[in-house]
Amino acid sequence: MASQTEAAVRPTTKKEKTTINPLKSNVVVGSLLPVTLIIIWEMASRGGFVEPHLLPAPTTVLEEVITMAQEGELWGHIWITLYRVFAGFLLGTGAAILLGAATGYIKIVERVLDPMLQALRAIPSLAWVPLFILWLGIGETSKITLVAVGVFFPVYLNLTSGIQGVDRKLIEVGRMYHFTALQQIKRIILPASLPSFLVGLRSGLSLGWMFVVAAELLGASEGLGYLMVFGQNTSAPELVIASILLFAIFGKITDEILKRIQTRTLKWQDNMENAS
Amino acid sequence: MLAVEKVSRIFQGGKAGFKNVNLSLEKGEVVGVLGTSGCGKSTLLRVLSGLDENFEGEIKTEANDPNQAFGMMFQEPRLMPWLNVWENIVFGTGKKDKKQEAFELMKTVGLEGFENHYPKDLSGGMAQRAAIARSLLIRPEILLLDEPFSALDAFTKMQLQDLLLDIFEKHQTTTLLVTHDIDEALYLCDRVIIMRGQPGRIESQITVEAKRPRKRGDSYLAELKQDVLKELDFTKE
């Protein structure tokens, strides 16, 4: 039944399907399940099977988003959240590159630094919030710092293990050419640890999104996370769902950007994805 | 060209490595080192190439630039997977003026047209060809080959052995070839050194008088092979 409705609702994609092989297009295959679920949800709401004050129909959520966008208030929230994520991401990645490279290359730094960082990693993200607010105030600094903490650990861990996992056999090739330490790093260790580093960036980014929600839920007057709290307090589930949706969309977009960079820079890798 | 005097490298409590090795190579000479596994022949190459610095004894070369004294080719191609064939071949030169020479070498090893391929797209033989070109580009005084073809199939192996012969002819490279393939050693080398024991010692030397290129089925080589097997204790009475 659901698939019948789908065919009726989306005649245009149906046409596309015939021109580009539908089973090979990831977009089409990937959207099948969510689209079906949304249609079921919409029908359930219209039919009165779910309470609208708990779960409003997708169209209601969409209307809410469009109204907010037209009134202009939405952009400010999106902008500030994006700003926090990116600033935190850059800060966290920068710190992770410095410390991760140092622990990866230099044995003594690893022995001094790594145990402490591993211990800090065990602290749940939300536990930082009160401390950061106390230290840095409730302004942007504390939120960006929290995001940076979230981004830091995955990037740091992946970079360190990437560097330590570089094939000794390749390093020996460099030694045969009497490379200096700097040349070894630049020409062998860095490119060889790039795959692991990029994996770290992607999981760092997703943690960054998670931490920005935490930061905004707990003390913000702007941002998508604040919008969720506001929706909760004013009993407006469409606002909460709309925020979740926007988080999903921006999270997906930013991850897709990193993923494209990853595939492009790692096309030399001999793995399943590059198999032709 | 190369003089190795009383060089020892022993590890694992005296059970591995080699002991008291004396060896000298003339310019342009191709010398093979044969031995059963564990006799320290690969370790010998690692010591000569400078990858293993914990040895006793003396190694002398006539090379002006010690950085260019040795070029090493490993059992595996060891190409950088993130570089294409061309970039891999010029890897380690750093200079741009080697371009013409690199191109020539690429032609010699038969990789023309594969410049832009990544190592993942190469067959084992092609990857090893690229590795040969890479190790020759720096024009080492002495080329060290560590079982370079042991991972390849029989036919590719023969092709690459002939390629090496061409290169010896063309560049007059002084070469030390470590192998466990007796036929390969007799086919390629002027002189074959046989190592035995744990830690390994030089047991004996066999000079191959026949001129290169030799025939693979040569009866003279077959006789020498019998001698080598006897030295290695593999013949049954």
Short mmCIF file of C-alpha atoms in Angstrom, two decimals:
data_model
loop_
_atom_site.label_atom_id
_atom_site.label_comp_id
_atom_site.label_asym_id
_atom_site.label_seq_id
_atom_site.Cartn_x
_atom_site.Cartn_y
_atom_site.Cartn_z
CA MET A 1 0.00 0.00 0.00
CA ALA A 2 2.76 2.37 0.93
CA SER A 3 4.64 1.75 -2.25
CA GLN A 4 1.51 2.41 -4.29
CA THR A 5 1.07 5.80 -2.66
CA GLU A 6 4.68 6.59 -3.24
CA ALA A 7 4.41 5.94 -6.93
CA ALA A 8 1.41 8.22 -7.08
CA VAL A 9 3.02 11.02 -5.10
CA ARG A 10 6.34 11.04 -6.88
CA PRO A 11 5.81 10.66 -10.57
CA THR A 12 8.81 12.80 -11.41
CA THR A 13 11.31 10.60 -9.63
CA LYS A 14 9.66 7.68 -11.33
CA LYS A 15 10.63 9.22 -14.64
CA GLU A 16 14.19 9.80 -13.47
CA LYS A 17 14.37 6.21 -12.43
CA THR A 18 13.99 5.04 -15.99
CA THR A 19 16.75 7.30 -17.28
CA ILE A 20 19.36 6.53 -14.62
CA ASN A 21 19.33 2.96 -13.45
CA PRO A 22 17.32 3.25 -10.21
CA LEU A 23 19.05 0.43 -8.39
CA LYS A 24 22.45 2.00 -9.01
CA SER A 25 21.52 5.49 -7.89
CA ASN A 26 22.35 5.70 -4.20
CA VAL A 27 20.09 8.70 -3.70
CA VAL A 28 16.99 6.89 -4.91
CA VAL A 29 17.69 3.66 -3.03
CA GLY A 30 18.68 5.53 0.11
CA SER A 31 15.53 7.64 0.17
CA LEU A 32 13.08 4.76 -0.27
CA LEU A 33 12.75 3.90 3.41
CA PRO A 34 12.61 7.46 4.88
CA VAL A 35 10.12 8.61 2.27
CA THR A 36 7.87 5.63 2.99
CA LEU A 37 8.05 6.27 6.72
CA ILE A 38 7.22 9.95 6.28
CA ILE A 39 4.21 9.08 4.19
CA ILE A 40 2.98 6.62 6.81
CA TRP A 41 3.55 9.26 9.50
CA GLU A 42 1.63 11.89 7.54
CA MET A 43 -1.26 9.52 7.01
CA ALA A 44 -1.28 8.48 10.63
CA SER A 45 -1.46 12.14 11.72
CA ARG A 46 -4.18 13.01 9.24
CA GLY A 47 -6.17 9.95 10.20
CA GLY A 48 -5.97 10.95 13.85
CA PHE A 49 -4.05 7.89 14.99
CA VAL A 50 -1.46 10.03 16.81
CA GLU A 51 -2.10 13.04 19.02
CA PRO A 52 -1.05 16.23 17.18
CA HIS A 53 0.19 17.86 20.38
CA LEU A 54 2.69 15.00 20.77
CA LEU A 55 3.58 14.22 17.20
CA PRO A 56 2.48 16.79 14.63
CA ALA A 57 2.24 15.82 10.97
CA PRO A 58 5.33 16.28 8.76
CA THR A 59 3.50 18.98 6.84
CA THR A 60 2.92 20.91 10.09
CA VAL A 61 6.64 20.68 10.89
CA LEU A 62 7.50 21.83 7.39
CA GLU A 63 5.08 24.75 7.65
CA GLU A 64 6.69 25.74 10.93
CA VAL A 65 10.14 25.73 9.32
CA ILE A 66 8.92 27.74 6.34
CA THR A 67 7.15 30.32 8.52
CA MET A 68 10.25 30.78 10.66
CA ALA A 69 12.42 31.04 7.59
CA GLN A 70 10.13 33.65 6.08
CA GLU A 71 10.05 35.64 9.27
CA GLY A 72 13.82 35.51 9.25
CA GLU A 73 14.25 34.34 12.84
CA LEU A 74 15.41 30.86 11.77
CA TRP A 75 18.54 32.04 10.00
CA GLY A 76 19.99 33.59 13.12
CA HIS A 77 19.60 30.31 15.00
CA ILE A 78 21.11 28.24 12.19
CA TRP A 79 23.97 30.67 11.72
CA ILE A 80 24.98 30.74 15.38
CA THR A 81 24.86 26.95 15.67
CA LEU A 82 26.92 26.49 12.52
CA TYR A 83 29.38 29.08 13.78
CA ARG A 84 29.78 27.23 17.10
CA VAL A 85 30.29 23.88 15.39
CA PHE A 86 32.86 25.19 12.91
CA ALA A 87 34.80 27.27 15.39
CA GLY A 88 34.86 24.36 17.81
CA PHE A 89 35.77 21.95 15.03
CA LEU A 90 38.70 24.07 13.90
CA LEU A 91 39.93 24.62 17.43
CA GLY A 92 39.58 20.96 18.42
CA THR A 93 41.19 19.71 15.21
CA GLY A 94 44.06 22.16 15.54
CA ALA A 95 44.82 21.06 19.08
CA ALA A 96 44.43 17.40 18.11
CA ILE A 97 46.88 17.76 15.22
CA LEU A 98 49.51 19.36 17.46
CA LEU A 99 49.20 16.92 20.34
CA GLY A 100 48.41 13.88 18.18
CA ALA A 101 51.44 14.48 15.98
CA ALA A 102 53.64 14.93 19.02
CA THR A 103 52.44 11.72 20.70
CA GLY A 104 52.61 9.86 17.42
CA TYR A 105 56.18 10.83 16.56
CA ILE A 106 57.88 11.24 19.89
CA LYS A 107 57.90 8.30 22.28
CA ILE A 108 58.51 10.31 25.43
CA VAL A 109 55.63 12.69 24.70
CA GLU A 110 53.37 9.72 24.26
CA ARG A 111 54.38 8.29 27.61
CA VAL A 112 53.86 11.58 29.39
CA LEU A 113 50.79 12.90 27.64
CA ASP A 114 48.77 9.96 26.47
CA PRO A 115 47.72 8.48 29.85
CA MET A 116 46.38 11.82 30.99
CA LEU A 117 44.46 12.45 27.78
CA GLN A 118 43.01 8.95 27.90
CA ALA A 119 41.80 9.64 31.43
CA LEU A 120 40.25 12.96 30.40
CA ARG A 121 38.54 11.20 27.55
CA ALA A 122 36.62 9.06 30.01
CA ILE A 123 34.83 12.13 31.39
CA PRO A 124 31.30 12.36 29.96
CA SER A 125 30.80 15.41 27.78
CA LEU A 126 28.08 17.01 29.87
CA ALA A 127 30.26 16.96 32.96
CA TRP A 128 32.33 19.73 31.43
CA VAL A 129 29.43 22.12 30.99
CA PRO A 130 29.23 23.58 34.53
CA LEU A 131 32.98 24.00 34.69
CA PHE A 132 33.23 25.72 31.33
CA ILE A 133 30.38 28.04 32.18
CA LEU A 134 32.06 28.85 35.48
CA TRP A 135 35.40 29.49 33.84
CA LEU A 136 34.41 31.02 30.57
CA GLY A 137 31.00 32.51 31.24
CA ILE A 138 27.83 31.65 29.36
CA GLY A 139 28.97 33.38 26.19
CA GLU A 140 30.27 31.83 23.01
CA THR A 141 33.67 30.87 24.43
CA SER A 142 32.34 28.17 26.73
CA LYS A 143 30.18 26.63 24.00
CA ILE A 144 32.94 26.62 21.42
CA THR A 145 35.32 25.12 23.95
CA LEU A 146 32.87 22.33 24.69
CA VAL A 147 32.52 21.53 20.98
CA ALA A 148 36.30 21.63 20.65
CA VAL A 149 36.65 19.10 23.48
CA GLY A 150 34.24 16.82 21.66
CA VAL A 151 36.07 17.13 18.36
CA PHE A 152 39.50 16.80 19.91
CA PHE A 153 39.44 13.19 21.11
CA PRO A 154 38.45 11.27 17.99
CA VAL A 155 40.82 13.32 15.84
CA TYR A 156 43.64 12.92 18.35
CA LEU A 157 43.16 9.17 18.76
CA ASN A 158 42.90 8.46 15.06
CA LEU A 159 45.86 10.63 14.17
CA THR A 160 48.05 9.04 16.83
CA SER A 161 47.15 5.51 15.85
CA GLY A 162 47.51 6.44 12.19
CA ILE A 163 51.03 7.69 12.71
CA GLN A 164 52.01 4.75 14.86
CA GLY A 165 50.52 2.36 12.33
CA VAL A 166 52.64 3.58 9.41
CA ASP A 167 54.26 0.59 7.73
CA ARG A 168 57.85 0.17 8.89
CA LYS A 169 58.67 -1.13 5.43
CA LEU A 170 57.78 2.21 3.85
CA ILE A 171 59.79 4.12 6.43
CA GLU A 172 62.79 1.95 5.55
CA VAL A 173 62.45 3.07 1.94
CA GLY A 174 62.82 6.65 3.17
CA ARG A 175 65.85 5.64 5.22
CA MET A 176 67.45 4.16 2.12
CA TYR A 177 67.24 7.64 0.62
CA HIS A 178 68.72 9.17 3.78
CA PHE A 179 65.64 11.29 4.40
CA THR A 180 65.82 13.75 7.26
CA ALA A 181 63.23 13.50 10.03
CA LEU A 182 61.25 16.29 8.42
CA GLN A 183 61.30 14.62 5.01
CA GLN A 184 60.21 11.33 6.57
CA ILE A 185 57.25 13.08 8.15
CA LYS A 186 56.29 15.05 5.08
CA ARG A 187 56.80 12.43 2.43
CA ILE A 188 55.94 9.17 4.17
CA ILE A 189 54.35 9.46 7.60
CA LEU A 190 51.88 12.22 6.82
CA PRO A 191 50.41 10.73 3.64
CA ALA A 192 50.41 7.26 5.16
CA SER A 193 48.44 8.38 8.21
CA LEU A 194 46.01 10.50 6.19
CA PRO A 195 43.29 7.83 5.91
CA SER A 196 43.14 7.37 9.66
CA PHE A 197 43.22 11.15 10.19
CA LEU A 198 40.24 11.67 7.89
CA VAL A 199 38.26 9.00 9.71
CA GLY A 200 39.05 10.94 12.88
CA LEU A 201 37.85 14.19 11.33
CA ARG A 202 34.53 12.66 10.40
CA SER A 203 33.84 11.14 13.78
CA GLY A 204 35.10 14.37 15.37
CA LEU A 205 32.61 16.37 13.37
CA SER A 206 29.71 14.17 14.38
CA LEU A 207 30.75 14.46 18.02
CA GLY A 208 30.99 18.22 17.49
CA TRP A 209 27.34 18.29 16.49
CA MET A 210 26.47 16.24 19.54
CA PHE A 211 28.33 18.60 21.85
CA VAL A 212 26.80 21.71 20.34
CA VAL A 213 23.36 20.36 21.21
CA ALA A 214 24.52 19.75 24.76
CA ALA A 215 25.93 23.25 24.99
CA GLU A 216 22.83 24.88 23.58
CA LEU A 217 20.38 22.84 25.62
CA LEU A 218 22.01 23.90 28.84
CA GLY A 219 22.52 27.58 28.50
CA ALA A 220 21.85 29.49 25.33
CA SER A 221 19.53 32.18 24.10
CA GLU A 222 20.09 31.40 20.45
CA GLY A 223 20.75 28.39 18.26
CA LEU A 224 18.97 25.27 17.13
CA GLY A 225 19.47 23.61 20.51
CA TYR A 226 17.88 26.61 22.21
CA LEU A 227 14.98 26.31 19.76
CA MET A 228 14.40 22.79 21.03
CA VAL A 229 14.27 23.89 24.65
CA PHE A 230 11.98 26.72 23.66
CA GLY A 231 9.70 24.29 21.85
CA GLN A 232 9.62 22.06 24.89
CA ASN A 233 8.76 24.90 27.24
CA THR A 234 6.02 26.26 24.98
CA SER A 235 4.61 22.79 24.24
CA ALA A 236 5.38 23.12 20.55
CA PRO A 237 6.53 19.70 19.36
CA GLU A 238 6.73 20.91 15.77
CA LEU A 239 9.48 23.28 16.84
CA VAL A 240 11.42 20.46 18.51
CA ILE A 241 11.02 18.14 15.55
CA ALA A 242 11.91 20.95 13.14
CA SER A 243 15.14 21.55 15.09
CA ILE A 244 15.97 17.85 15.10
CA LEU A 245 15.37 17.82 11.38
CA LEU A 246 17.63 20.80 10.81
CA PHE A 247 20.35 19.20 12.93
CA ALA A 248 20.03 16.07 10.82
CA ILE A 249 20.22 18.04 7.58
CA PHE A 250 23.23 20.14 8.54
CA GLY A 251 24.98 17.19 10.15
CA LYS A 252 24.50 15.20 6.98
CA ILE A 253 25.64 18.03 4.70
CA THR A 254 28.83 18.70 6.65
CA ASP A 255 29.60 14.99 6.88
CA GLU A 256 29.00 14.62 3.16
CA ILE A 257 31.51 17.40 2.48
CA LEU A 258 34.15 15.61 4.56
CA LYS A 259 33.24 12.31 2.94
CA ARG A 260 33.74 13.78 -0.54
CA ILE A 261 37.12 15.15 0.52
CA GLN A 262 37.94 11.72 1.92
CA THR A 263 37.05 9.82 -1.25
CA ARG A 264 38.85 12.32 -3.41
CA THR A 265 42.10 12.33 -1.46
CA LEU A 266 42.09 8.59 -0.83
CA LYS A 267 41.34 7.34 -4.31
CA TRP A 268 44.68 5.51 -4.20
CA GLN A 269 43.49 3.22 -1.41
CA ASP A 270 43.03 -0.41 -2.27
CA ASN A 271 39.71 -1.05 -0.57
CA MET A 272 36.13 -2.08 -1.25
CA GLU A 273 35.01 1.44 -2.04
CA ASN A 274 37.60 1.98 -4.74
CA ALA A 275 37.14 -1.44 -6.28
CA SER A 276 36.06 -1.02 -9.85
CA MET B 1 84.29 -1.17 -4.97
CA LEU B 2 83.00 -2.71 -1.78
CA ALA B 3 85.06 -4.31 0.94
CA VAL B 4 83.42 -5.99 3.90
CA GLU B 5 85.87 -6.93 6.64
CA LYS B 6 85.05 -9.16 9.56
CA VAL B 7 81.52 -7.93 9.83
CA SER B 8 79.27 -9.61 12.38
CA ARG B 9 75.71 -8.95 13.39
CA ILE B 10 74.29 -11.31 15.95
CA PHE B 11 70.98 -11.22 17.71
CA GLN B 12 68.64 -13.48 19.65
CA GLY B 13 71.49 -14.59 21.88
CA GLY B 14 73.82 -15.67 19.10
CA LYS B 15 71.28 -17.83 17.30
CA ALA B 16 70.51 -15.51 14.42
CA GLY B 17 72.42 -13.15 12.19
CA PHE B 18 75.83 -13.76 10.70
CA LYS B 19 79.39 -13.88 11.91
CA ASN B 20 82.74 -12.84 10.58
CA VAL B 21 81.84 -12.15 6.99
CA ASN B 22 84.56 -11.05 4.59
CA LEU B 23 83.51 -10.02 1.16
CA SER B 24 84.72 -7.85 -1.67
CA LEU B 25 83.09 -6.74 -4.88
CA GLU B 26 84.79 -5.46 -8.02
CA LYS B 27 83.24 -2.66 -10.00
CA GLY B 28 80.51 -3.98 -12.25
CA GLU B 29 80.56 -7.38 -10.64
CA VAL B 30 77.36 -9.24 -9.89
CA VAL B 31 77.64 -11.39 -6.79
CA GLY B 32 74.96 -13.68 -5.47
CA VAL B 33 74.50 -14.74 -1.86
CA LEU B 34 72.80 -18.09 -1.48
CA GLY B 35 71.71 -19.75 1.69
CA THR B 36 68.95 -21.50 3.51
CA SER B 37 66.55 -19.34 5.45
CA GLY B 38 67.83 -18.02 8.77
CA CYS B 39 71.46 -17.94 7.74
CA GLY B 40 71.57 -14.16 7.98
CA LYS B 41 71.75 -13.30 4.30
CA SER B 42 68.97 -10.72 4.45
CA THR B 43 70.50 -9.30 7.62
CA LEU B 44 73.74 -8.89 5.72
CA LEU B 45 71.95 -6.68 3.21
CA ARG B 46 70.29 -4.67 5.96
CA VAL B 47 73.67 -4.05 7.54
CA LEU B 48 75.24 -3.03 4.23
CA SER B 49 72.37 -0.72 3.34
CA GLY B 50 72.59 1.05 6.70
CA LEU B 51 69.15 -0.04 7.88
CA ASP B 52 70.78 -2.04 10.64
CA GLU B 53 73.55 -0.16 12.39
CA ASN B 54 74.31 -2.55 15.24
CA PHE B 55 77.12 -4.48 13.63
CA GLU B 56 80.78 -5.06 14.26
CA GLY B 57 83.49 -4.84 11.67
CA GLU B 58 84.17 -2.55 8.78
CA ILE B 59 82.43 -1.74 5.55
CA LYS B 60 84.33 0.27 2.96
CA THR B 61 83.12 1.64 -0.31
CA GLU B 62 84.72 3.73 -3.00
CA ALA B 63 81.68 5.89 -3.42
CA ASN B 64 82.29 9.65 -3.29
CA ASP B 65 78.92 10.39 -1.86
CA PRO B 66 78.08 7.95 0.93
CA ASN B 67 74.39 8.76 0.40
CA GLN B 68 74.60 7.25 -3.03
CA ALA B 69 76.70 4.23 -2.15
CA PHE B 70 73.83 1.80 -1.82
CA GLY B 71 70.52 1.34 -3.51
CA MET B 72 68.24 -1.33 -2.15
CA MET B 73 65.44 -3.29 -3.63
CA PHE B 74 63.30 -5.32 -1.28
CA GLN B 75 61.43 -8.55 -1.55
CA GLU B 76 58.19 -6.57 -1.83
CA PRO B 77 57.93 -3.57 -4.14
CA ARG B 78 57.29 -1.18 -1.23
CA LEU B 79 55.81 1.48 -3.44
CA MET B 80 54.05 4.39 -1.76
CA PRO B 81 50.38 3.56 -2.30
CA TRP B 82 49.39 7.24 -2.48
CA LEU B 83 51.76 8.02 -5.33
CA ASN B 84 51.31 6.96 -8.92
CA VAL B 85 53.95 5.01 -10.82
CA TRP B 86 55.79 8.08 -12.04
CA GLU B 87 55.86 9.75 -8.63
CA ASN B 88 57.02 6.50 -7.08
CA ILE B 89 59.90 6.18 -9.50
CA VAL B 90 61.15 9.71 -8.85
CA PHE B 91 60.46 9.32 -5.12
CA GLY B 92 63.60 10.05 -3.18
CA THR B 93 65.43 12.04 -5.84
CA GLY B 94 63.86 15.35 -4.98
CA LYS B 95 65.59 16.88 -7.97
CA LYS B 96 63.75 17.85 -11.10
CA ASP B 97 66.70 17.29 -13.43
CA LYS B 98 66.28 13.53 -13.23
CA LYS B 99 63.16 13.71 -15.35
CA GLN B 100 64.75 12.56 -18.59
CA GLU B 101 66.60 9.77 -16.84
CA ALA B 102 63.48 8.63 -15.01
CA PHE B 103 61.64 8.51 -18.28
CA GLU B 104 64.37 6.40 -19.87
CA LEU B 105 64.32 4.03 -16.90
CA MET B 106 60.60 3.71 -17.09
CA LYS B 107 60.96 2.68 -20.71
CA THR B 108 63.69 0.21 -19.81
CA VAL B 109 61.57 -1.54 -17.22
CA GLY B 110 58.59 -1.55 -19.58
CA LEU B 111 56.22 0.69 -17.67
CA GLU B 112 55.67 3.27 -20.36
CA GLY B 113 52.04 4.31 -20.41
CA PHE B 114 51.49 3.34 -16.78
CA GLU B 115 52.75 6.65 -15.34
CA ASN B 116 49.43 7.58 -13.82
CA HIS B 117 48.49 4.20 -12.40
CA TYR B 118 48.40 3.75 -8.66
CA PRO B 119 50.15 0.75 -7.11
CA LYS B 120 46.80 -0.86 -6.31
CA ASP B 121 46.15 -1.19 -10.04
CA LEU B 122 49.48 -2.88 -10.81
CA SER B 123 50.24 -6.57 -10.98
CA GLY B 124 52.98 -7.91 -8.73
CA GLY B 125 55.43 -7.98 -11.61
CA MET B 126 54.66 -4.41 -12.68
CA ALA B 127 54.99 -3.13 -9.14
CA GLN B 128 58.37 -4.82 -8.86
CA ARG B 129 59.42 -3.23 -12.19
CA ALA B 130 58.54 0.17 -10.76
CA ALA B 131 60.61 -0.67 -7.69
CA ILE B 132 63.57 -1.59 -9.88
CA ALA B 133 63.32 1.72 -11.68
CA ARG B 134 63.05 3.59 -8.39
CA SER B 135 66.14 1.95 -6.92
CA LEU B 136 68.18 2.58 -10.09
CA LEU B 137 67.24 6.23 -10.49
CA ILE B 138 69.51 7.41 -7.71
CA ARG B 139 72.36 5.69 -9.56
CA PRO B 140 73.70 3.77 -6.60
CA GLU B 141 77.28 2.58 -6.71
CA ILE B 142 76.16 -0.77 -5.41
CA LEU B 143 72.72 -2.20 -5.92
CA LEU B 144 71.49 -4.48 -3.16
CA LEU B 145 68.73 -6.88 -4.09
CA ASP B 146 66.96 -8.76 -1.31
CA GLU B 147 65.20 -11.77 -2.85
CA PRO B 148 63.63 -9.37 -5.33
CA PHE B 149 61.60 -11.89 -7.29
CA SER B 150 60.74 -14.50 -4.69
CA ALA B 151 57.12 -13.40 -4.48
CA LEU B 152 56.52 -13.56 -8.23
CA ASP B 153 55.30 -16.38 -10.43
CA ALA B 154 57.84 -18.38 -12.46
CA PHE B 155 57.26 -16.61 -15.77
CA THR B 156 57.27 -13.07 -14.44
CA LYS B 157 60.38 -14.00 -12.54
CA MET B 158 62.20 -15.04 -15.70
CA GLN B 159 61.12 -11.86 -17.48
CA LEU B 160 62.42 -9.70 -14.68
CA GLN B 161 65.67 -11.67 -14.45
CA ASP B 162 66.22 -10.88 -18.12
CA LEU B 163 65.37 -7.26 -17.43
CA LEU B 164 68.05 -7.23 -14.74
CA LEU B 165 70.55 -8.67 -17.23
CA ASP B 166 69.74 -5.81 -19.62
CA ILE B 167 70.26 -3.34 -16.83
CA PHE B 168 73.60 -4.91 -15.78
CA GLU B 169 74.67 -4.66 -19.41
CA LYS B 170 73.52 -1.07 -19.79
CA HIS B 171 74.54 0.48 -16.49
CA GLN B 172 77.36 -1.80 -15.32
CA THR B 173 75.85 -1.74 -11.86
CA THR B 174 77.80 -3.47 -9.14
CA THR B 175 75.23 -5.76 -7.58
CA LEU B 176 74.85 -7.94 -4.54
CA LEU B 177 71.90 -10.28 -4.96
CA VAL B 178 70.56 -12.23 -2.03
CA THR B 179 68.41 -15.12 -3.08
CA HIS B 180 67.38 -18.64 -2.21
CA ASP B 181 66.84 -19.55 -5.83
CA ILE B 182 69.94 -21.41 -7.03
CA ASP B 183 68.97 -21.15 -10.70
CA GLU B 184 68.50 -17.42 -10.37
CA ALA B 185 71.90 -16.97 -8.77
CA LEU B 186 73.66 -19.08 -11.40
CA TYR B 187 71.81 -17.38 -14.24
CA LEU B 188 72.61 -13.84 -13.13
CA CYS B 189 75.82 -13.78 -11.12
CA ASP B 190 79.53 -13.78 -11.80
CA ARG B 191 80.19 -15.27 -8.43
CA VAL B 192 78.01 -17.05 -5.90
CA ILE B 193 78.69 -16.97 -2.19
CA ILE B 194 77.18 -19.70 -0.11
CA MET B 195 76.23 -19.03 3.49
CA ARG B 196 75.35 -21.63 6.10
CA GLY B 197 74.75 -22.01 9.77
CA GLN B 198 73.10 -20.08 12.57
CA PRO B 199 74.61 -17.54 12.90
CA GLY B 200 75.56 -17.69 9.25
CA ARG B 201 79.08 -17.88 7.90
CA ILE B 202 80.45 -17.83 4.40
CA GLU B 203 80.89 -21.49 3.56
CA SER B 204 82.31 -21.32 0.07
CA GLN B 205 82.37 -19.47 -3.21
CA ILE B 206 81.62 -20.60 -6.72
CA THR B 207 82.68 -18.63 -9.75
CA VAL B 208 80.40 -18.91 -12.74
CA GLU B 209 82.72 -18.84 -15.74
CA ALA B 210 80.08 -18.79 -18.47
CA LYS B 211 79.44 -15.50 -20.23
CA ARG B 212 76.13 -13.73 -19.91
CA PRO B 213 73.51 -14.09 -21.27
CA ARG B 214 73.47 -17.73 -20.36
CA LYS B 215 71.04 -20.42 -21.34
CA ARG B 216 68.68 -21.46 -18.60
CA GLY B 217 69.01 -25.15 -19.40
CA ASP B 218 72.78 -25.06 -19.73
CA SER B 219 74.50 -28.28 -18.67
CA TYR B 220 77.38 -26.33 -17.15
CA LEU B 221 74.95 -24.45 -14.92
CA ALA B 222 73.29 -27.74 -14.02
CA GLU B 223 76.65 -29.10 -12.87
CA LEU B 224 77.27 -25.99 -10.81
CA LYS B 225 73.84 -26.38 -9.29
CA GLN B 226 74.82 -29.86 -8.19
CA ASP B 227 77.92 -28.39 -6.53
CA VAL B 228 75.86 -25.75 -4.77
CA LEU B 229 73.42 -28.34 -3.50
CA LYS B 230 76.30 -30.35 -2.16
CA GLU B 231 77.65 -27.32 -0.35
CA LEU B 232 74.25 -26.73 1.16
CA ASP B 233 74.01 -30.38 2.19
CA PHE B 234 70.95 -31.13 0.14
CA THR B 235 72.28 -33.99 -1.97
CA LYS B 236 71.55 -37.51 -0.97
CA GLU B 237 74.30 -40.02 -1.38
#
